[in-house]
Coordinates of N, CA and C and ligand atoms in Angstrom, one line a residue:
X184 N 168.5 45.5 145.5 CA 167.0 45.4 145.0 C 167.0 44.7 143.7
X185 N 166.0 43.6 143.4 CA 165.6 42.9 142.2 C 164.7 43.4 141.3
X186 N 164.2 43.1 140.2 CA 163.8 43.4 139.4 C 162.6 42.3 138.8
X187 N 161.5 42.8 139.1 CA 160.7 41.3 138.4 C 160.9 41.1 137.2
X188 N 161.4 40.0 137.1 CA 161.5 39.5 135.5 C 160.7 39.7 134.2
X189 N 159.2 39.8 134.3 CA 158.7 40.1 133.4 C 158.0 41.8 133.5
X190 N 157.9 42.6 134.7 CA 157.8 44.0 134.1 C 158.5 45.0 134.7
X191 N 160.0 43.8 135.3 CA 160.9 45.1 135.8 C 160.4 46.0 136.9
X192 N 159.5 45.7 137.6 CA 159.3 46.6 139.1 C 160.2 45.8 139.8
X193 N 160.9 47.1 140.9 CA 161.7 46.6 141.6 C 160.7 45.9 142.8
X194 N 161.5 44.7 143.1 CA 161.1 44.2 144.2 C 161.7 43.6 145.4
X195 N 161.4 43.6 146.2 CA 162.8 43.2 147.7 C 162.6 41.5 147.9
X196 N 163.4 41.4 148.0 CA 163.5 39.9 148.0 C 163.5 39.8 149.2
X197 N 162.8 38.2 150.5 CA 163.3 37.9 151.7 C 164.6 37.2 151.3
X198 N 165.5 37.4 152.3 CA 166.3 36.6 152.6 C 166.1 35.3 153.0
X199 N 166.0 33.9 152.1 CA 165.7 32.2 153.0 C 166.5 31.4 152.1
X200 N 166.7 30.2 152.4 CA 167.7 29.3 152.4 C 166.8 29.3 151.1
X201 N 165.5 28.8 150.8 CA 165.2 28.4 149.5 C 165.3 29.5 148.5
X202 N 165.4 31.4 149.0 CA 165.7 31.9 148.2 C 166.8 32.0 147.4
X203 N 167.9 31.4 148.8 CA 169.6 31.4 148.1 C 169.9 30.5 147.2
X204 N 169.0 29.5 147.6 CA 169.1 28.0 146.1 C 168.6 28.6 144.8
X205 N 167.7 29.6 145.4 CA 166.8 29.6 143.8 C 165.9 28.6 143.3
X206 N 165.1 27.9 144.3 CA 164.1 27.5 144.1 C 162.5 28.1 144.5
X207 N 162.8 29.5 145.5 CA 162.1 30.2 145.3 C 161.9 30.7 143.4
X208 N 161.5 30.1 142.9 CA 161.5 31.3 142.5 C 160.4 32.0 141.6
X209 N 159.4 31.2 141.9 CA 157.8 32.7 141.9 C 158.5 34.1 142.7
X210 N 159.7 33.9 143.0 CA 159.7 35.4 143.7 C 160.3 36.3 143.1
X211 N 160.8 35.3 141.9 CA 161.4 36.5 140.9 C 160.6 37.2 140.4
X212 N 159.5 37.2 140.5 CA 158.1 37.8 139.7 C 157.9 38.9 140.7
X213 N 157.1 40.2 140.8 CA 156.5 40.8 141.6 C 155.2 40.6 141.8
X214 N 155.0 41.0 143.4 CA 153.5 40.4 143.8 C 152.4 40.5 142.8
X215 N 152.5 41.8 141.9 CA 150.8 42.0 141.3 C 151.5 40.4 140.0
X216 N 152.4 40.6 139.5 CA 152.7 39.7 138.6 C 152.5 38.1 139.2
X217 N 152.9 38.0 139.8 CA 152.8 36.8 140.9 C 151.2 36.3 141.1
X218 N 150.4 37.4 141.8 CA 148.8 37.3 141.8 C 148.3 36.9 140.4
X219 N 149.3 37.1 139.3 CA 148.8 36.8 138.0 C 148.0 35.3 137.9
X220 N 149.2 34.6 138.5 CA 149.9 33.4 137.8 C 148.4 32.5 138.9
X221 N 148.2 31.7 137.9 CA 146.5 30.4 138.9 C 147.6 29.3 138.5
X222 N 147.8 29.0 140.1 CA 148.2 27.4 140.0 C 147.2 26.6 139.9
X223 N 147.3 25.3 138.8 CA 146.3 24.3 139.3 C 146.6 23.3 140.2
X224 N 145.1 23.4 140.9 CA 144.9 22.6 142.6 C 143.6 21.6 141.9
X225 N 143.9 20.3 142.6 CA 142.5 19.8 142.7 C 141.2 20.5 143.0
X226 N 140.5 19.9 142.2 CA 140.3 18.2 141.4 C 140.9 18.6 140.4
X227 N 141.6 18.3 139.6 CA 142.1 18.2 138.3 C 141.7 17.0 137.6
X228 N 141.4 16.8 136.1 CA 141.3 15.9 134.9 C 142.6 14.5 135.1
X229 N 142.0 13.5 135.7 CA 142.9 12.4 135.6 C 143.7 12.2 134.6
X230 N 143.7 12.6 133.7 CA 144.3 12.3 132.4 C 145.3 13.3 132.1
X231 N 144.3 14.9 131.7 CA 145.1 15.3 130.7 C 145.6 17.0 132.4
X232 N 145.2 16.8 133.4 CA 145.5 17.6 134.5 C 144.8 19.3 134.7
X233 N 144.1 19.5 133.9 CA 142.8 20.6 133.4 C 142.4 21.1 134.8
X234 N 141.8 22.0 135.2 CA 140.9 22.3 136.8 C 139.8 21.7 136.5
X235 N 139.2 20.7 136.8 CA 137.3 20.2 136.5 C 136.6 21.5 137.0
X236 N 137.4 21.7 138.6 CA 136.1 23.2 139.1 C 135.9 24.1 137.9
X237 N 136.9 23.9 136.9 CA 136.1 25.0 136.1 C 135.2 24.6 134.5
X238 N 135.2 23.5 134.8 CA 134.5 22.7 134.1 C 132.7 22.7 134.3
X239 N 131.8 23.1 133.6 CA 130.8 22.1 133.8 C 130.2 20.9 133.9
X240 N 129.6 20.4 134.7 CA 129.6 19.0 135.3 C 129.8 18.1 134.0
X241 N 128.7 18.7 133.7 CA 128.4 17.6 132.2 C 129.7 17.9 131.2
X242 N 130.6 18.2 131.3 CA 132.1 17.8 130.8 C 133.0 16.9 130.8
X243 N 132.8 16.5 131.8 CA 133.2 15.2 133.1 C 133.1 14.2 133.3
X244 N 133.3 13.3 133.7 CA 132.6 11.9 134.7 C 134.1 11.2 135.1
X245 N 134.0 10.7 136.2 CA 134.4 10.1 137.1 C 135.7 10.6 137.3
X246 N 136.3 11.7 137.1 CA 137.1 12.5 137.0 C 138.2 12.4 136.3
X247 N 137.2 12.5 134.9 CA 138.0 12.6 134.3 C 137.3 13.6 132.8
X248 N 137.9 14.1 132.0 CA 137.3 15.4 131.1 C 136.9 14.9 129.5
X249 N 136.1 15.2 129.1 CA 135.3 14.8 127.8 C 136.3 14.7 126.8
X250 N 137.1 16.0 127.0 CA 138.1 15.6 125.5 C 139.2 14.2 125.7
X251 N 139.2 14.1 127.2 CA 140.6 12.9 127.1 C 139.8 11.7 126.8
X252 N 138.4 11.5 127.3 CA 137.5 10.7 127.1 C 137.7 10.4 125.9
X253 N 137.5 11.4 125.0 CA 137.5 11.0 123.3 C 138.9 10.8 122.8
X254 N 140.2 10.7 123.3 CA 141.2 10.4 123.2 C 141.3 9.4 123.2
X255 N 140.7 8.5 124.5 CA 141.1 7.6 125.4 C 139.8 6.4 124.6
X256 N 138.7 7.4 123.7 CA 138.0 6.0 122.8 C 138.3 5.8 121.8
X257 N 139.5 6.4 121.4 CA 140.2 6.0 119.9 C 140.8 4.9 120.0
X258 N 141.2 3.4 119.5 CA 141.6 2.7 120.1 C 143.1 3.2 119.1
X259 N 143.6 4.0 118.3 CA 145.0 4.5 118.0 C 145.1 5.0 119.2
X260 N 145.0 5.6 120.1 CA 145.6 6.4 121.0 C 145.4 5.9 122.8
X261 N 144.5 4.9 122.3 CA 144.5 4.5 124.0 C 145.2 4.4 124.7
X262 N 145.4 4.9 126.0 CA 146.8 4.3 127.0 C 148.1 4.7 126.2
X263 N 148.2 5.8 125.4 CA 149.3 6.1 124.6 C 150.5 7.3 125.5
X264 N 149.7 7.7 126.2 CA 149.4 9.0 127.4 C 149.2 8.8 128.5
X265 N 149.9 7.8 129.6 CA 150.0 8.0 130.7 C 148.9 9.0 131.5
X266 N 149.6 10.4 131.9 CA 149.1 11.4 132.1 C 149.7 12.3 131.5
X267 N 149.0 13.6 131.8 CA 149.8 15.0 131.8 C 149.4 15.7 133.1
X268 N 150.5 16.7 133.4 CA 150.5 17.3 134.7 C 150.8 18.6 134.4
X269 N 150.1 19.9 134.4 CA 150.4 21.2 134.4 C 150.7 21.8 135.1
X270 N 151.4 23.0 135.7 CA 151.7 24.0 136.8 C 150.4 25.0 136.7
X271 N 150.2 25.2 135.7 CA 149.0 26.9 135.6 C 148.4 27.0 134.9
X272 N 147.3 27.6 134.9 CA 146.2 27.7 133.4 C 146.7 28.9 132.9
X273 N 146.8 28.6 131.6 CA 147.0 29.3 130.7 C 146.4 30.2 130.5
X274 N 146.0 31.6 131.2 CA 145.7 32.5 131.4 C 146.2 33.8 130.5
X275 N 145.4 34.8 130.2 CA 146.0 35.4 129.7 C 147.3 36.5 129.8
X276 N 147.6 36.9 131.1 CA 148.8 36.6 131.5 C 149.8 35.6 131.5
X277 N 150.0 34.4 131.6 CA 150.6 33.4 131.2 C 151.0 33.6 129.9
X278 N 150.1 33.9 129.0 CA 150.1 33.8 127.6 C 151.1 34.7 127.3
X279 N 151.1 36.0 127.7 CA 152.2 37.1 127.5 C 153.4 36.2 128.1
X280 N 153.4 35.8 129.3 CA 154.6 35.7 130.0 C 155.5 34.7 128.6
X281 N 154.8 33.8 128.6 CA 155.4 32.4 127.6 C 155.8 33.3 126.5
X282 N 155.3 34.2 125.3 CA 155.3 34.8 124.1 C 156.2 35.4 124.9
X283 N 156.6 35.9 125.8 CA 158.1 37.1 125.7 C 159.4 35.7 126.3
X284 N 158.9 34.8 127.2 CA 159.9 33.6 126.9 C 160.0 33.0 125.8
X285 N 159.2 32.8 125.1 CA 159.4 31.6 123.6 C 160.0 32.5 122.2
X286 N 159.2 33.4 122.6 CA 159.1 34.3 121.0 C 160.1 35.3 121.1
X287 N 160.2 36.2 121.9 CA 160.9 37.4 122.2 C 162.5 37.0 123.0
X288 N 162.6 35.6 123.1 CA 164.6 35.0 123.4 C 164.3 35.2 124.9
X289 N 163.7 35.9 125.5 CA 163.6 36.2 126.8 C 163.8 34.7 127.8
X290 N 165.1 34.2 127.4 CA 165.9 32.8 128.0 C 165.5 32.9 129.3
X291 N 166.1 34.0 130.2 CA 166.0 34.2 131.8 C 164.3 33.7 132.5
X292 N 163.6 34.5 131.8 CA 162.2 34.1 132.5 C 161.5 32.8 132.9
X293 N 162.5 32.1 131.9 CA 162.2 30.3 131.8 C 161.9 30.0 133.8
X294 N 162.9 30.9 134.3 CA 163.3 30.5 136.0 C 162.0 30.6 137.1
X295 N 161.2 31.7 136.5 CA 160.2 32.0 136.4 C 159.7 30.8 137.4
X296 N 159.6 29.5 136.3 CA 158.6 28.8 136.7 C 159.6 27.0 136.9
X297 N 160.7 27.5 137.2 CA 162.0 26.5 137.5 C 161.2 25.6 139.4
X298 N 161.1 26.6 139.9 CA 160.1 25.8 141.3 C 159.4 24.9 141.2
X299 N 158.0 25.9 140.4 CA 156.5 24.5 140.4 C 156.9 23.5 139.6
X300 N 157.8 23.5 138.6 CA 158.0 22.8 137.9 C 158.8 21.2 138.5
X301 N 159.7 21.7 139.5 CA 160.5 20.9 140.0 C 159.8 20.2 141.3
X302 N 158.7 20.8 141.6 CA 157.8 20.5 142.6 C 156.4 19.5 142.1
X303 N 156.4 19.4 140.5 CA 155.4 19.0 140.2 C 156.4 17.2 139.9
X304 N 157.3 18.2 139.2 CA 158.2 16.1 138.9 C 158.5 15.4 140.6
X305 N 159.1 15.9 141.2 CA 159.2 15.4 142.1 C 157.9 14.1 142.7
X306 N 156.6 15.3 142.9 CA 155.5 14.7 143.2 C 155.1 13.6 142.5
X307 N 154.9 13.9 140.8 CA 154.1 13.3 140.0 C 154.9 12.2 139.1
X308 N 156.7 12.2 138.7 CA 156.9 11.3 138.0 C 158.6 11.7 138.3
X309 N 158.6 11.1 139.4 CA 159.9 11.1 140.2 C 160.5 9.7 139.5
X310 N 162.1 10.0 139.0 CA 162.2 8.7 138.7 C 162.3 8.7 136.9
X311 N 161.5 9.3 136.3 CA 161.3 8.8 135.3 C 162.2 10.1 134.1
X312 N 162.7 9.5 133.4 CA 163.3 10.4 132.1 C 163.2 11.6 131.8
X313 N 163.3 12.4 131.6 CA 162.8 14.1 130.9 C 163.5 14.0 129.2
X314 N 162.4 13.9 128.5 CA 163.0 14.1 127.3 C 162.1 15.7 126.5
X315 N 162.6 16.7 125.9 CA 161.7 17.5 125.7 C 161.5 17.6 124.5
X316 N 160.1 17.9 124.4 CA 159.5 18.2 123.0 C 160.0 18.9 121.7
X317 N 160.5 18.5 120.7 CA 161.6 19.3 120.0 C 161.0 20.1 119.8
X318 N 161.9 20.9 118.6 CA 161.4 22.3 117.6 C 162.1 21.3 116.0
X319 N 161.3 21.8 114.9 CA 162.0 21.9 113.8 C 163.4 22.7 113.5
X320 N 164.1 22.0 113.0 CA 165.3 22.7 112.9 C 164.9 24.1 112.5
X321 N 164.0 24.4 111.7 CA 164.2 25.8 111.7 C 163.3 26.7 112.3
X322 N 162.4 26.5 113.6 CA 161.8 26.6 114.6 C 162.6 27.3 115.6
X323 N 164.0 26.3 115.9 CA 165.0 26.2 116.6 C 165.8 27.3 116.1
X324 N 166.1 27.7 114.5 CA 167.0 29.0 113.8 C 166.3 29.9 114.2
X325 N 165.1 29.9 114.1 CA 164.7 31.1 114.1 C 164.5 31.5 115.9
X326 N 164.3 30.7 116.8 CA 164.3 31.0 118.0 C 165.4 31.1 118.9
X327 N 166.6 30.5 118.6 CA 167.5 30.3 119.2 C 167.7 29.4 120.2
X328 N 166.3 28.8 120.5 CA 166.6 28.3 121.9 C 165.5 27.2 121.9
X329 N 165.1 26.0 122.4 CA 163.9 25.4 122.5 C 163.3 25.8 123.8
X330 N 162.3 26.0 123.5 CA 161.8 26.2 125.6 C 161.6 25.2 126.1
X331 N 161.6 24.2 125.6 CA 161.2 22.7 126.4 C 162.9 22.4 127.1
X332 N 163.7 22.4 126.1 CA 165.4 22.5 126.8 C 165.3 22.5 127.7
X333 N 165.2 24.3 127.8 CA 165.4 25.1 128.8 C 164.4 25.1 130.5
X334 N 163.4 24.5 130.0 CA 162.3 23.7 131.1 C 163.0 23.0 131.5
X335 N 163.6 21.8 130.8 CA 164.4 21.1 131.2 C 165.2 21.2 132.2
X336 N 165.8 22.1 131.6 CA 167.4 22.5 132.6 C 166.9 22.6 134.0
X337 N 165.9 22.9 134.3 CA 165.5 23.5 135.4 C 165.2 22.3 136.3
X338 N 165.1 20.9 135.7 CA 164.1 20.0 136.8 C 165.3 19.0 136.6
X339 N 166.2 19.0 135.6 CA 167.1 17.6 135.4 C 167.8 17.3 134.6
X340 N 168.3 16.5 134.2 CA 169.1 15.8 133.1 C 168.2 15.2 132.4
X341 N 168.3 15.9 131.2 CA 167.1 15.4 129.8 C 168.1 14.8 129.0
X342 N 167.5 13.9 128.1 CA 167.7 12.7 126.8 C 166.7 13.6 125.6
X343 N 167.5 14.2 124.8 CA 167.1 14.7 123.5 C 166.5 13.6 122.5
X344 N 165.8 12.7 122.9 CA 165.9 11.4 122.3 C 164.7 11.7 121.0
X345 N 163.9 12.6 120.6 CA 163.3 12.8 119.6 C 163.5 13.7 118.9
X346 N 163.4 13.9 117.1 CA 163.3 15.1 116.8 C 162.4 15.0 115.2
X347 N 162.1 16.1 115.3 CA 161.1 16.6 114.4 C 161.0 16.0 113.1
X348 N 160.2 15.4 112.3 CA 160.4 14.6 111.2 C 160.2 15.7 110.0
X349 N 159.3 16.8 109.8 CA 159.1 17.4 109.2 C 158.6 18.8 109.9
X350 N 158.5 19.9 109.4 CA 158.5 20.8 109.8 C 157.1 21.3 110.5
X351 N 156.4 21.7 111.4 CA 155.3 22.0 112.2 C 154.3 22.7 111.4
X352 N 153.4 22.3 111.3 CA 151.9 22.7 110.7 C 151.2 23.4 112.1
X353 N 150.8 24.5 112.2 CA 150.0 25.3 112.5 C 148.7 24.7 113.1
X354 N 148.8 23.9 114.4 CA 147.6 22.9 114.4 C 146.5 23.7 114.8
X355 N 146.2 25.5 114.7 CA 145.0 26.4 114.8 C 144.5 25.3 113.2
X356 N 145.5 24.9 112.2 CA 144.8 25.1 110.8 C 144.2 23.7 110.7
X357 N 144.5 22.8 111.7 CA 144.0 22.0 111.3 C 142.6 21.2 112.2
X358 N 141.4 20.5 111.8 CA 140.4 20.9 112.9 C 140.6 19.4 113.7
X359 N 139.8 19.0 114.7 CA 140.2 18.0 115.5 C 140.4 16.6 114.9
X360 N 139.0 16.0 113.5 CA 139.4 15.0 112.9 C 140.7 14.9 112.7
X361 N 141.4 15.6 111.3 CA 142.7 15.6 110.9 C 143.9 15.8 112.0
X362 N 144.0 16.5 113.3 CA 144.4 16.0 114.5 C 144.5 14.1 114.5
X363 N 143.4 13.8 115.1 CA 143.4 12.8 115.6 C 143.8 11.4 114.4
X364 N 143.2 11.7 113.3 CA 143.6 10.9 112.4 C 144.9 11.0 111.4
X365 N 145.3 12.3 111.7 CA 146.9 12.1 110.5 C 147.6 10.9 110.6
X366 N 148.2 10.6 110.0 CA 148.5 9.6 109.7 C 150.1 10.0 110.4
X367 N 150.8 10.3 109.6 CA 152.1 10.9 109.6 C 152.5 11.1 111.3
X368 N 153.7 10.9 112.4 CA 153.8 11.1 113.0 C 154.9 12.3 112.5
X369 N 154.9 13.2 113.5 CA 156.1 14.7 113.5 C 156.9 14.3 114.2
X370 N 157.3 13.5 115.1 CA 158.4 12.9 115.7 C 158.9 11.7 115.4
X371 N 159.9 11.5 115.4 CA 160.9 10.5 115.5 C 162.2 10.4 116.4
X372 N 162.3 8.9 117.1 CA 163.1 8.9 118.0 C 164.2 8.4 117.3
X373 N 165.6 9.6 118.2 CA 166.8 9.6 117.4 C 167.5 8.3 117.7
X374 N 168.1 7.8 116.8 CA 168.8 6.4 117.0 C 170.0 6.3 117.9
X375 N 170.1 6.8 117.9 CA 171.7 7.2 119.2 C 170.9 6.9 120.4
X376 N 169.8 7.2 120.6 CA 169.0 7.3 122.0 C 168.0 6.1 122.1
X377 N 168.0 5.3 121.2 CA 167.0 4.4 121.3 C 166.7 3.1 122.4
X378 N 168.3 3.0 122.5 CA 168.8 2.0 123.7 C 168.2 3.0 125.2
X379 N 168.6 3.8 125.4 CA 168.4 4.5 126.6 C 166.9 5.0 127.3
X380 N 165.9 4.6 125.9 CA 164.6 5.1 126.4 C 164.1 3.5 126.7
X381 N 164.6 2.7 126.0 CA 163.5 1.3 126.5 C 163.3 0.8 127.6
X382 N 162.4 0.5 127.6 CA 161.6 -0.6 128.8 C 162.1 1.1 130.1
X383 N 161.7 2.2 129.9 CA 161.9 3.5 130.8 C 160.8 4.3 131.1
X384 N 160.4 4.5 131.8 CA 159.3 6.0 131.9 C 159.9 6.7 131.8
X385 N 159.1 7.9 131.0 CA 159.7 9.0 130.4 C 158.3 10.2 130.6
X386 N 159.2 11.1 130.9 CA 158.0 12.3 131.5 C 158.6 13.1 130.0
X387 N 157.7 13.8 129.0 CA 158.0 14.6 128.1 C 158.0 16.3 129.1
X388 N 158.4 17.0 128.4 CA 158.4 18.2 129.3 C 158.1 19.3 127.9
X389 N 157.1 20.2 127.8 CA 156.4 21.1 126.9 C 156.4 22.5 127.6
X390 N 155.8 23.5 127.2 CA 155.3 24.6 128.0 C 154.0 24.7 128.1
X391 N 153.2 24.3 126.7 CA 151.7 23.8 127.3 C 151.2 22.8 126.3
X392 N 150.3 22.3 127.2 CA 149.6 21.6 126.7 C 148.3 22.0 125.9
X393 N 148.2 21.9 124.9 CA 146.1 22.4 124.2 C 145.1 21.1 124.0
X394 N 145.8 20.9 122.8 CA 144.6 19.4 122.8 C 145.1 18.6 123.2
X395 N 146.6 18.2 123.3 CA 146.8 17.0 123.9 C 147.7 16.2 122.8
X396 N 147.4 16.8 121.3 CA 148.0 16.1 120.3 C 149.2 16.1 120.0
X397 N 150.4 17.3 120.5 CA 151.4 17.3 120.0 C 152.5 16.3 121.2
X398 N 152.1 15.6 122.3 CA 152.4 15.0 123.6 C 152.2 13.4 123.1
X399 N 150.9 13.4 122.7 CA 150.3 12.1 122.2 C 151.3 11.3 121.4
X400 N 151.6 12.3 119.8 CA 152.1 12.1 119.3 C 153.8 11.7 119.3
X401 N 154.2 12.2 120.3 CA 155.5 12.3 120.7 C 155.7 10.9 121.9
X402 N 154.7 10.9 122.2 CA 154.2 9.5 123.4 C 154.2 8.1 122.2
X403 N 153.6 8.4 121.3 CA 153.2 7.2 120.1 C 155.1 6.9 119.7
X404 N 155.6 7.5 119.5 CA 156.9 7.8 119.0 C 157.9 7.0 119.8
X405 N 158.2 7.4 121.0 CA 158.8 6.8 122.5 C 158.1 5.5 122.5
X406 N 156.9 5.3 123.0 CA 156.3 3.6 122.8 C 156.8 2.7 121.7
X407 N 157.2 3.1 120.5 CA 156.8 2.2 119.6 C 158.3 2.0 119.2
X408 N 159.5 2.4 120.2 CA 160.4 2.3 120.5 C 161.1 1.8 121.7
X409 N 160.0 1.3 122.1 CA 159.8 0.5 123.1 C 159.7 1.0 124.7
X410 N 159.8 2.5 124.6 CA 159.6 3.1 126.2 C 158.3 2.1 126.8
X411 N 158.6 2.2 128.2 CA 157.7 1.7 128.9 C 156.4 2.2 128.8
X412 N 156.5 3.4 129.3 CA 155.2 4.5 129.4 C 155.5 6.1 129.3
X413 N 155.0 6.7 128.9 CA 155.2 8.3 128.7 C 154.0 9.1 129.6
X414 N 154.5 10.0 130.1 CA 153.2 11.4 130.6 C 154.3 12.4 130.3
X415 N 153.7 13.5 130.7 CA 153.8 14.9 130.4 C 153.8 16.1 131.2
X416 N 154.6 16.7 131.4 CA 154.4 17.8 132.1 C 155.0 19.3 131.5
X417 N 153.9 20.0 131.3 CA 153.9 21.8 130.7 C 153.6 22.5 132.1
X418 N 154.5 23.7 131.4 CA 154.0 24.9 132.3 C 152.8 25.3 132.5
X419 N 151.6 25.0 131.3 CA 150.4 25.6 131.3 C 149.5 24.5 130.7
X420 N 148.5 24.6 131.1 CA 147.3 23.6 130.8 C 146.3 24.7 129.7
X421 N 146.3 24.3 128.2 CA 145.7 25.5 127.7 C 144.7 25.4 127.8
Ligands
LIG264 ZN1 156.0 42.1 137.7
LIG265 ZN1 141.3 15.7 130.6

């Protein structure tokens, strides 16, 4: 008998070929836990991969969402972003799940979401690089682990090819202008890796996405290093 990973009810596993791989594995979860989790299904945001259905019309147009809209009229950021592609909305369950993976070391649960994940690259950017979103070195001390890595591990062979220029600002503190206009990029691509991303698509791999700015920025980073094109794929669409 198993144990759901995030509140330890026991649960019976079927016996199936995809269980034995371990690509089941929403089944590590238990059903009420499992009922948690909202996959996103079309229509989704062309851009940034959002649910529209849960959007107001007037959010929208031609399917695509207001805030990528205003992304996509900055002419600093245009076409900087490919796409992004989410597994789940960031629900308030999710929210616990990720804080006892990210914050609380809870490494294992990453597996959690090792399936949709591997089901979404396949579909959406087969082919192209996994490089994951760093941590500050002392982001990284204090956590032990990056969760983007560990995302990683789950879909492929990633290229560490960025890392942190200075240490992470709290972007609750800062409001959308200063987002969109810092100057300063927080990534830089590592010189050992610089040959291996060019002229490449490169899928960044996050746990979620919010506004869009810390992907963007890490996309500006890879381009101007000459990657081909960058998108994105998180566990959660915030
Ligand atoms: Zn459970
Ligand atoms: Zn959007």
């Amino acid at each position: 008998m198993n144990q759901c990973l995030y509140c330890y009810t026991p649960i019976r596993t079927k016996a199936s070929w995809a269980a034995f791989f371990g690509l089941e594995a929403e089944t590590l979860l238990c059903e009420t836990c499992r009922s948690n989790l909202e996959r996103l299904v079309p229509p989704l945001c062309g851009k940034c991969g959002r649910s529209l259905s849960k959007l107001d019309e007037k959010f929208y147009e031609d399917g695509i969402c207001r805030d990528c809209t205003r992304w996509e009229e900055n002419v600093q950021w245009q076409g900087i972003l490919t796409r992004n592609r989410s597994v789940y909305q960031y629900n308030p369950f999710l929210k616990e799940v990720t804080a006892q993976f990210k914050y609380r070391g809870d490494y294992a649960l990453g597996a959690v979401f090792a399936s949709q994940l591997l089901v979404s690259f396949g579909s959406e950017f087969k082919g192209s690089l996994l490089v994951p979103i760093p941590l500050s070195k002392q982001r990284l001390y204090e956590r032990g682990f990056n969760q983007a890595d560990v995302l990683c591990q789950f879909i492929g062979n990633s290229v560490p090819a960025l890392h942190r220029t200075n240490h992470e600002e709290k972007q609750s503190k800062r409001n959308r202008a200063d987002r969109i206009n810092r100057k300063e990029n927080p990534f830089a691509v590592v010189s050992h890796f610089q040959k291996q991303i060019e002229s490449v698509h490169i899928t960044l791999v996050d746990d979620i996405y919010t506004t869009g700015s810390t992907v963007r920025y890490a996309a500006k980073a890879l381009l101007d290093c000459g990657a081909q094109s960058v998108s994105s794929l998180t566990v959660a669409r915030g």
